[in-house]
Backbone as a chain_set.jsonl record, in Angstrom:
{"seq": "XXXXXXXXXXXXXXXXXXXXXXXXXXXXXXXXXXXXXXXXXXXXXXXXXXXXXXXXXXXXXXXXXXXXXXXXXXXXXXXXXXXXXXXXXXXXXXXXXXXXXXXXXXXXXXXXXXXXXXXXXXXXXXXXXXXXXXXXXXXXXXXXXXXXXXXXXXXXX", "coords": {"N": [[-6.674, -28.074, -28.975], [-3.876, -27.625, -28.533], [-1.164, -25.903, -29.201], [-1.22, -24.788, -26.351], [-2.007, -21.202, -25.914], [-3.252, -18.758, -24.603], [-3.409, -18.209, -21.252], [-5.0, -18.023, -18.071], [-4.734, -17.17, -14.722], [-5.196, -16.806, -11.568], [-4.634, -14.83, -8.372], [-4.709, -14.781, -5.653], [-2.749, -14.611, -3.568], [-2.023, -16.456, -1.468], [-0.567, -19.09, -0.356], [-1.301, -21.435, -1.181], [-1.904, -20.53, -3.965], [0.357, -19.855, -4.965], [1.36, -22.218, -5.733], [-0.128, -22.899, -7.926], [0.468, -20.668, -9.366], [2.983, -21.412, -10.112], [3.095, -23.957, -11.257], [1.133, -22.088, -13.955], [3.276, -20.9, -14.974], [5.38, -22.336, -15.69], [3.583, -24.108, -17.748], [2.924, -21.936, -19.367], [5.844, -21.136, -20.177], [6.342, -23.242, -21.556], [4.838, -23.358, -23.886], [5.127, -20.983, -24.891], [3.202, -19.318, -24.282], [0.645, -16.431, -23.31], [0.461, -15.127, -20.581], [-1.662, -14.869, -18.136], [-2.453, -12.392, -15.003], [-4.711, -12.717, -12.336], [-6.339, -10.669, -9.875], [-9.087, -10.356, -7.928], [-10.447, -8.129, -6.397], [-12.727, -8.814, -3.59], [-16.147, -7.863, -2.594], [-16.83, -5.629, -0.022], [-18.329, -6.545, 2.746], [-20.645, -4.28, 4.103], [-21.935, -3.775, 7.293], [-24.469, -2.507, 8.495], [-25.47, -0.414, 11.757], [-23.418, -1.437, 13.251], [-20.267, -2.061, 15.379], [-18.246, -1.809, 13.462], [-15.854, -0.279, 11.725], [-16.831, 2.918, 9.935], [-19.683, 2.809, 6.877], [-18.03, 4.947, 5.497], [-15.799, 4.72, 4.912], [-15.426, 2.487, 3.559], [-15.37, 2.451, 0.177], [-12.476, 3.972, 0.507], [-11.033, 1.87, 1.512], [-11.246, -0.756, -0.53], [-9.787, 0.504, -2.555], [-7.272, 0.802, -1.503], [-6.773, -1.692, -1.267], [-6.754, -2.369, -3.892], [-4.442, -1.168, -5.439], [-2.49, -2.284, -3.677], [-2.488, -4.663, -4.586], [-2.419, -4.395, -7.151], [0.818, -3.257, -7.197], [1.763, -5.978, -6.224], [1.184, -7.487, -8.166], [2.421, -6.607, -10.504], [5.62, -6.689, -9.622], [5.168, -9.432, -9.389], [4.838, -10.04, -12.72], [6.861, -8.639, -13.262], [9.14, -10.2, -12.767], [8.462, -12.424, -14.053], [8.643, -11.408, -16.814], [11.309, -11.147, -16.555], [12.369, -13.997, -17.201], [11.957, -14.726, -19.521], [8.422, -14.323, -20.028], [6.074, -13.778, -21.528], [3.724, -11.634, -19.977], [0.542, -10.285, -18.53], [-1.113, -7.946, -16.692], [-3.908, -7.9, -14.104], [-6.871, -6.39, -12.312], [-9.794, -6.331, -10.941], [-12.956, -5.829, -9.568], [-15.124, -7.527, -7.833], [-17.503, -10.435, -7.447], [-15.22, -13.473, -6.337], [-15.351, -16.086, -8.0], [-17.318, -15.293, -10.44], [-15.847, -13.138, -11.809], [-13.313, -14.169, -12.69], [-14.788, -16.044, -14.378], [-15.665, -14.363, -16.085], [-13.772, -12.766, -16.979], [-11.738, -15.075, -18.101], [-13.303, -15.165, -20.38], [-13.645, -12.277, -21.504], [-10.571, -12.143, -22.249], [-10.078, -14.546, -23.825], [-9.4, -16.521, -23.131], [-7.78, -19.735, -22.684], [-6.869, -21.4, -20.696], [-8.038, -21.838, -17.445], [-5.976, -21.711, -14.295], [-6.021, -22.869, -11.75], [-6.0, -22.356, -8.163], [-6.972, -24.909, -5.279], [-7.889, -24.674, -2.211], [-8.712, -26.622, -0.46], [-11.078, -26.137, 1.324], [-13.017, -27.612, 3.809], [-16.007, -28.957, 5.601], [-17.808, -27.006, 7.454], [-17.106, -24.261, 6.44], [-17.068, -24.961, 3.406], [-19.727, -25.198, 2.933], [-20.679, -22.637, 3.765], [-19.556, -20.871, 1.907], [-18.82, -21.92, -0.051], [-16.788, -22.978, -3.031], [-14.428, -21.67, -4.841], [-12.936, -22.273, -7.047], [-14.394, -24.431, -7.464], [-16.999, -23.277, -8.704], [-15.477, -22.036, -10.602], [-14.676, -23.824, -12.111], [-17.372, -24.967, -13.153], [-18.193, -22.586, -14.52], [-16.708, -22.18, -16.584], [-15.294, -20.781, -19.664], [-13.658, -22.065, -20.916], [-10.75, -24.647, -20.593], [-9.818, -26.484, -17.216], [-7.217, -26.81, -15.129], [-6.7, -27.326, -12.382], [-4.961, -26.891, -8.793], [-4.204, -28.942, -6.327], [-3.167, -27.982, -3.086], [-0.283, -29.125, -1.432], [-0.914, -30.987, 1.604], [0.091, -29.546, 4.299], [-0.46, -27.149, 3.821], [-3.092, -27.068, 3.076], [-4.321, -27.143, 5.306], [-3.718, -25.361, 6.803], [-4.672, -23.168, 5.81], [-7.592, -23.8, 5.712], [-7.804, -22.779, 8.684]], "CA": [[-6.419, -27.297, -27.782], [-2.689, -27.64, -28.084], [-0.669, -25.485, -28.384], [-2.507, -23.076, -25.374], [-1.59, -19.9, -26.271], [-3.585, -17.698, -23.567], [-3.436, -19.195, -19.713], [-5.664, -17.383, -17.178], [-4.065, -17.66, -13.543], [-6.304, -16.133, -10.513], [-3.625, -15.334, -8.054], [-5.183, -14.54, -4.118], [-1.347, -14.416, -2.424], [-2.321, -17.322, -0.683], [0.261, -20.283, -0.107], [-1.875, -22.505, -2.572], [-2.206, -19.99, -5.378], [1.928, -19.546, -5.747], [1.639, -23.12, -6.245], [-0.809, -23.085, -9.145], [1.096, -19.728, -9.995], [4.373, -22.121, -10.139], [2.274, -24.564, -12.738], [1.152, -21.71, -14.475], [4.536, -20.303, -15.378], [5.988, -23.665, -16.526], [2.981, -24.135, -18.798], [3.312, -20.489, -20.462], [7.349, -20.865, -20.903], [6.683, -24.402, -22.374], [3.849, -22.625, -24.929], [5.081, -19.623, -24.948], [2.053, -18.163, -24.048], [1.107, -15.144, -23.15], [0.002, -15.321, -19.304], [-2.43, -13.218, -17.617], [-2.187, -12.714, -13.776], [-5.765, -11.724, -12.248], [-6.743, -10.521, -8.751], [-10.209, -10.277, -7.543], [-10.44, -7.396, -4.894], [-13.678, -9.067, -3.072], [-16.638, -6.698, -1.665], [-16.651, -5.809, 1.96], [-19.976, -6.362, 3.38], [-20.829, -3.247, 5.301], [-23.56, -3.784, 8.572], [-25.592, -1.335, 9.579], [-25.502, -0.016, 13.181], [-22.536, -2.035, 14.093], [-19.518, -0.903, 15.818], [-17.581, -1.972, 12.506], [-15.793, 1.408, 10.726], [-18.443, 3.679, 9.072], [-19.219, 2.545, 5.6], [-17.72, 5.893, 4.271], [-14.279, 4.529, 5.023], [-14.865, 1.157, 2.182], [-14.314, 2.796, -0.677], [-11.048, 3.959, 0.8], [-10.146, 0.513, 1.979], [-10.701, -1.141, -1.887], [-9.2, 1.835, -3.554], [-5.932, 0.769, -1.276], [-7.037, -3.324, -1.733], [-6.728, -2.517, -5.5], [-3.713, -0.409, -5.789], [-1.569, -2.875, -3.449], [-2.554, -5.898, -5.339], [-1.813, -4.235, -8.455], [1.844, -3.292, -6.792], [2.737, -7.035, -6.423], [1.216, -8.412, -9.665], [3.726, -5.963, -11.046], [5.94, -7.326, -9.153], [5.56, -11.043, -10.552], [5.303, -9.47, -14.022], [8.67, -8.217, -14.188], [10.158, -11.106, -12.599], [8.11, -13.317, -15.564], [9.373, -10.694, -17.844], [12.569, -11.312, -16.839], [12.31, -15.392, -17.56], [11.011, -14.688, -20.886], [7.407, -15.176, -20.079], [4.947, -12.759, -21.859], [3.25, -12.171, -18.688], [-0.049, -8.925, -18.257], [-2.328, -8.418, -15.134], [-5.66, -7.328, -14.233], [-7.276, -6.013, -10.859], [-11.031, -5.997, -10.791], [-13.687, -5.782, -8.855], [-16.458, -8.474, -7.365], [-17.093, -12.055, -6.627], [-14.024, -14.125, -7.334], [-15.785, -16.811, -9.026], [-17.815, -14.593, -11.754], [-14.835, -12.081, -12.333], [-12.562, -14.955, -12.82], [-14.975, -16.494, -15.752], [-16.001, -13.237, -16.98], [-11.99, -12.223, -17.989], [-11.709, -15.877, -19.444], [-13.95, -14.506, -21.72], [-13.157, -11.268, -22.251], [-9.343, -12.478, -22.707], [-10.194, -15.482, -25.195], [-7.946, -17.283, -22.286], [-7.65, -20.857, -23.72], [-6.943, -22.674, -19.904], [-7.444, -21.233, -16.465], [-4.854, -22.061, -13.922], [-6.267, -21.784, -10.149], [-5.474, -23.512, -6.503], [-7.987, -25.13, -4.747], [-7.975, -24.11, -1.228], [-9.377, -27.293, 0.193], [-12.025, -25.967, 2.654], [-13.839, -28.484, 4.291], [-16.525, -28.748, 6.622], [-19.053, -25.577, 7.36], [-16.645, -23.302, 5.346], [-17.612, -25.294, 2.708], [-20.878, -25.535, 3.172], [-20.92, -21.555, 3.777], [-18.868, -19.818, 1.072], [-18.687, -22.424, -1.189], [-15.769, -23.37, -3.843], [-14.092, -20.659, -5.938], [-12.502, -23.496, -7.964], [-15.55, -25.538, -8.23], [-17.648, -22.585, -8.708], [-15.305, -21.873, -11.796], [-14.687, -25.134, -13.207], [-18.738, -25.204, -13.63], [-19.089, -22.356, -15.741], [-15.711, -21.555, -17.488], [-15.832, -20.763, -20.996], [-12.1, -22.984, -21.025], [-10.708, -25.953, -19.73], [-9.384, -25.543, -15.882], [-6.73, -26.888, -14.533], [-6.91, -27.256, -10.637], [-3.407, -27.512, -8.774], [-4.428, -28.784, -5.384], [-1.663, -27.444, -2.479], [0.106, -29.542, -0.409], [-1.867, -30.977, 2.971], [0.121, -28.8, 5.073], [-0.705, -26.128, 3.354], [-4.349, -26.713, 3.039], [-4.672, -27.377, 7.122], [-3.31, -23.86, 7.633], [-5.592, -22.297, 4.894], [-8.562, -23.967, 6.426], [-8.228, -22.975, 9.907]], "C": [[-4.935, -26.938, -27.659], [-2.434, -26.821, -28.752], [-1.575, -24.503, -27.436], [-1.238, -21.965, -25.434], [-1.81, -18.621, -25.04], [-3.984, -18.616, -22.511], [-4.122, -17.592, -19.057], [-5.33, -17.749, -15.518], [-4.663, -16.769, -12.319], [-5.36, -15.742, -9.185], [-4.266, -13.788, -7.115], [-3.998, -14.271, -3.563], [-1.499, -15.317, -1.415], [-1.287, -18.306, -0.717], [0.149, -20.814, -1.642], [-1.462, -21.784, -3.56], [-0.785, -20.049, -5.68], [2.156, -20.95, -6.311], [1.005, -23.865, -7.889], [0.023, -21.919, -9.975], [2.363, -20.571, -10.471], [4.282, -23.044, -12.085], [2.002, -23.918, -13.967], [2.282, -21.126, -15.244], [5.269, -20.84, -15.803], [5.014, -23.885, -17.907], [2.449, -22.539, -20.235], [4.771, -20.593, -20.976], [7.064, -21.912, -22.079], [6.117, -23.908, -23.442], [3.997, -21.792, -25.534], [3.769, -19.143, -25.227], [2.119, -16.864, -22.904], [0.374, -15.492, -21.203], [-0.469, -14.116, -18.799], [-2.72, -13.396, -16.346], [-3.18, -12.018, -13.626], [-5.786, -11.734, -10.792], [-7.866, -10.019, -8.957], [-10.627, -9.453, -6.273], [-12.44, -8.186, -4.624], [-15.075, -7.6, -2.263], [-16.668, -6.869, -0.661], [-17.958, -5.45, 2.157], [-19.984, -5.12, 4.542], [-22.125, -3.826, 6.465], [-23.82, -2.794, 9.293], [-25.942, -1.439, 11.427], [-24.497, -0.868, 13.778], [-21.187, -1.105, 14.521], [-17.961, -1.273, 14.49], [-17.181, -0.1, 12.058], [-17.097, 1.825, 10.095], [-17.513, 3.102, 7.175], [-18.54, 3.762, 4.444], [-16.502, 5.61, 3.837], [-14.273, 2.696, 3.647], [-14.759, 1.248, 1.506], [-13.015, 3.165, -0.801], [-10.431, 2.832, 0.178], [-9.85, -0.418, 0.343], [-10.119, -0.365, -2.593], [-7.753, 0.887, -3.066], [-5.594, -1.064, -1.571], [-6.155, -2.978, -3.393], [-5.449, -1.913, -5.564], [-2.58, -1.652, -4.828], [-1.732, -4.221, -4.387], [-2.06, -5.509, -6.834], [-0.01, -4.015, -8.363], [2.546, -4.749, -6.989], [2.214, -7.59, -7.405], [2.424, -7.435, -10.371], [4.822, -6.353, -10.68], [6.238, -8.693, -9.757], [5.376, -10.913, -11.868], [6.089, -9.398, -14.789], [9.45, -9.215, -13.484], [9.853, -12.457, -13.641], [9.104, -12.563, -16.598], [10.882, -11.275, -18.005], [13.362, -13.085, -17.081], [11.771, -15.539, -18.764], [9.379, -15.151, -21.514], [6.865, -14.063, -20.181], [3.801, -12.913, -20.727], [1.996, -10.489, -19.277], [-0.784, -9.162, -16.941], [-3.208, -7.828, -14.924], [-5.851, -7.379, -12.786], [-8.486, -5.839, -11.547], [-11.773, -6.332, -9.599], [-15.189, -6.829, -8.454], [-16.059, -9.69, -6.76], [-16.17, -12.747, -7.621], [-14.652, -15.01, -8.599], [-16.128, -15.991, -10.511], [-16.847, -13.877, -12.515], [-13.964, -13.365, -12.929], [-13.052, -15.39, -14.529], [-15.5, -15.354, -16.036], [-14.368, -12.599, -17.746], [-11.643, -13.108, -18.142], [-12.292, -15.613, -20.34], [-13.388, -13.759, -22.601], [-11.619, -11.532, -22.699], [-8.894, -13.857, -24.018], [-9.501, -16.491, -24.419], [-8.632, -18.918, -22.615], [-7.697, -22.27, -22.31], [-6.536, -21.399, -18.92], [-6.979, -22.342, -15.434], [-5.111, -22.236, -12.648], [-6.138, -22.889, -8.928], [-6.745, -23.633, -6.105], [-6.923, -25.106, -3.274], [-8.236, -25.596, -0.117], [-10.16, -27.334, 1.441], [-13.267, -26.949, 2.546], [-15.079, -28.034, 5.265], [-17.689, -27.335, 6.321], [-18.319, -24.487, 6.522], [-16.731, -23.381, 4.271], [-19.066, -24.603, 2.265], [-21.554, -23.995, 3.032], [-20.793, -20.749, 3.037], [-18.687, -20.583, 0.17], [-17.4, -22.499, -1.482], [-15.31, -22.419, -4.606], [-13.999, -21.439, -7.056], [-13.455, -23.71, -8.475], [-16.792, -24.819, -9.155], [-17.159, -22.048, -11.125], [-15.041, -22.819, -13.197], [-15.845, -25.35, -13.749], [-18.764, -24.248, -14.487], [-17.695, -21.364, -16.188], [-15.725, -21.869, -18.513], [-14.449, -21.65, -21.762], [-11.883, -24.041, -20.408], [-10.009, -25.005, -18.677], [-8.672, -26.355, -15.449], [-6.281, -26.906, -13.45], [-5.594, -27.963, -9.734], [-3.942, -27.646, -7.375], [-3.138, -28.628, -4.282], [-1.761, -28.497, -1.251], [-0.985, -29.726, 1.167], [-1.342, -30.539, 3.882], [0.082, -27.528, 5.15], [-2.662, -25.522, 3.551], [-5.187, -26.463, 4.768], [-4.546, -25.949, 7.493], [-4.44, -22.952, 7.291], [-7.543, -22.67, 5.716], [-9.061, -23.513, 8.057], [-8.838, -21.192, 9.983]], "O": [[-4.611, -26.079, -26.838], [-3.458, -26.503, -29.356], [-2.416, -23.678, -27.794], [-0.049, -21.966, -25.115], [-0.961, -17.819, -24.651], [-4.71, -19.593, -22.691], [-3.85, -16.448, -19.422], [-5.826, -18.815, -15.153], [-4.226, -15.63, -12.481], [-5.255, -16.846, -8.651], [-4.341, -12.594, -7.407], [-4.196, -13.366, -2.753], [-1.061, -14.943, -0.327], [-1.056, -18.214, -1.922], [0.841, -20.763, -2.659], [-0.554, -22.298, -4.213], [-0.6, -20.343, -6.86], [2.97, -21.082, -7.225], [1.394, -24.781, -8.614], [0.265, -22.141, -11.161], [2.739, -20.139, -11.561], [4.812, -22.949, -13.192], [2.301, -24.483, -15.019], [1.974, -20.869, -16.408], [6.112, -20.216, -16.448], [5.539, -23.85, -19.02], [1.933, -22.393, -21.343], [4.999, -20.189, -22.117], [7.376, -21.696, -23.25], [6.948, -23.923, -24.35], [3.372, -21.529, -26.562], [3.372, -18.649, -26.282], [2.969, -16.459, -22.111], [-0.326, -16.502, -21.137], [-0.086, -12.948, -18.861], [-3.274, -14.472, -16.121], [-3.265, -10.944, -14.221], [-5.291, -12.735, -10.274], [-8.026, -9.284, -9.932], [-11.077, -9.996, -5.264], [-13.274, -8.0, -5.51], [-14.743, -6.645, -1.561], [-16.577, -7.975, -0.127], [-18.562, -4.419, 1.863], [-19.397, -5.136, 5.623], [-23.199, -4.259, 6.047], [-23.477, -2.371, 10.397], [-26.5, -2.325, 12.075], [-24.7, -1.088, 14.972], [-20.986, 0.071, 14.215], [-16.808, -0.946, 14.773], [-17.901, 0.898, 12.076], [-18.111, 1.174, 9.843], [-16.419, 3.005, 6.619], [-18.483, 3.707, 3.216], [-16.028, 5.992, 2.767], [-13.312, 2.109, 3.149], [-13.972, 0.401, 1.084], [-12.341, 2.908, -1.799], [-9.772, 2.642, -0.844], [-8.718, -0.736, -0.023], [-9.913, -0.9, -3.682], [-7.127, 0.296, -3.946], [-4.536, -1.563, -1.954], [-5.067, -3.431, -3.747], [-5.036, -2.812, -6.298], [-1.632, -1.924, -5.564], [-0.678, -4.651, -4.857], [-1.4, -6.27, -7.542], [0.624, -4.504, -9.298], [3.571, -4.892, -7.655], [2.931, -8.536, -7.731], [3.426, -8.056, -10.724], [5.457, -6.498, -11.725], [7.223, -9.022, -10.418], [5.85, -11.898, -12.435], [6.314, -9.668, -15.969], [10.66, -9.039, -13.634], [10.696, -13.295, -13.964], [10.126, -13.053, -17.077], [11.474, -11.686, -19.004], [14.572, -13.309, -17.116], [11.097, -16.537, -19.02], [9.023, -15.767, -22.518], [6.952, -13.239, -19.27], [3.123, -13.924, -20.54], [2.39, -9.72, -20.154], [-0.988, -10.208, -16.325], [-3.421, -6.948, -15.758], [-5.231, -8.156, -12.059], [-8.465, -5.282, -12.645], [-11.295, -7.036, -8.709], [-16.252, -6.577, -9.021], [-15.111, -10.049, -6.061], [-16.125, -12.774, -8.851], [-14.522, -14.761, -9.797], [-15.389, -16.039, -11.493], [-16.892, -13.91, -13.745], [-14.177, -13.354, -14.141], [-12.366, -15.268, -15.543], [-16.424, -15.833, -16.694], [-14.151, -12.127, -18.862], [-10.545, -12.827, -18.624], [-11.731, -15.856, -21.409], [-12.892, -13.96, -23.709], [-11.42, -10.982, -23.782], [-7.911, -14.03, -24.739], [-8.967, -17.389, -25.071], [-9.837, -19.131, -22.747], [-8.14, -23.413, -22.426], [-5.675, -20.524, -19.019], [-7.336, -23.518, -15.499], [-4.241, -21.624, -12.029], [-6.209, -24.114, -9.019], [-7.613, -22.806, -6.381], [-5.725, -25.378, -3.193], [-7.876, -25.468, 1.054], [-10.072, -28.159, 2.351], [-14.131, -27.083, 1.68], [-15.141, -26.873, 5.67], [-18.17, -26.899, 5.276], [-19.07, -23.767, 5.863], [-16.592, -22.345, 3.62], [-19.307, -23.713, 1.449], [-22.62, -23.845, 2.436], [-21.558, -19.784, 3.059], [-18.266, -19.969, -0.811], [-16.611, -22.207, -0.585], [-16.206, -22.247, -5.433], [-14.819, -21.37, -7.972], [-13.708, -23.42, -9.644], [-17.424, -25.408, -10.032], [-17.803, -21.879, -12.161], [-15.113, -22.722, -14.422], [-15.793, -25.911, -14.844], [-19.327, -24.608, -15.521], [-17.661, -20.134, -16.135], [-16.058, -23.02, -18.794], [-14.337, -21.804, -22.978], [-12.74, -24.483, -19.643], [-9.697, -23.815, -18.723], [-9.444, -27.244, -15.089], [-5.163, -26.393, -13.409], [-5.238, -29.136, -9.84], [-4.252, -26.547, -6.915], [-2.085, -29.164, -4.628], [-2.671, -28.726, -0.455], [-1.635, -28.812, 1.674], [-1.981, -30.866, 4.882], [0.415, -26.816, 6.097], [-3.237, -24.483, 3.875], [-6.189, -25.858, 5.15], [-5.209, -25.433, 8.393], [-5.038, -22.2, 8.061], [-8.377, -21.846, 6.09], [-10.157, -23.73, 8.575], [-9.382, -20.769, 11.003]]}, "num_chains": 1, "name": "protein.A"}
């Protein structure tokens, strides 16, 4: 497994994730590997007859999801770049979990990198684990950086 060459890093803009992003970026300089920064634009459930926007306006809304998220992975890119860390990034589309191990795949990525969130309780229970979701069926080992408990209190509420 050693040296890891390709790291897979899932990176929400969340508190947690800069801290698995932090991990990840130490274990690519040390490797020199190549690091691949992914975002997961999520779908937006539309509901019928509510007084929610009309669903003509959600392709908009991910069009502009996808295009700002690609803005700041560019963003931490060229500030890898500029630490000598072969860094690329990826925007797609779906549920985090699946997208996540579907471009370990397609990338050959060797170890993904990702924050656990620590939601407890009915948020649990409701939406499940991204993490856990990907540690079960990643085609790599996974690495799980859990964030700080005043971090996770905020993220949970």
């Amino acid at each position: 497994m050693l040296p890891i060459k390709k790291i897979l890093c899932p990176v929400d803009f969340s508190t947690p994730c800069y801290k698995a992003l932090a991990r990840a970026r130490e274990l690519a300089a040390h490797f020199s590997s190549t690091l691949t920064l992914l975002h997961v634009v999520s779908p937006i459930p539309v509901i019928p007859n509510s007084t929610f926007p009309s669903a003509a306006h959600v392709p908009d809304l991910l069009s502009e999801m996808e295009e700002s998220a690609s803005r700041s992975l560019a963003e931490l890119e060229e500030d890898f770049a500029g630490k000598g860390i072969n860094c690329k990034t990826i925007v797609v589309h779906g549920a985090p979990a699946d997208q996540i191990v579907a471009t370990a795949s397609a990338e050959n990525s060797e170890l993904i990198v990702i924050a656990t969130h620590g939601m407890t309780g009915w948020k649990r229970v409701l939406f499940g684990s991204v993490a856990e979701k990907v540690v079960r069926y990643s085609p790599c080992a996974v690495l799980t950086i859990r964030a700080p408990e005043t971090d996770e209190k905020e993220s949970s509420e």
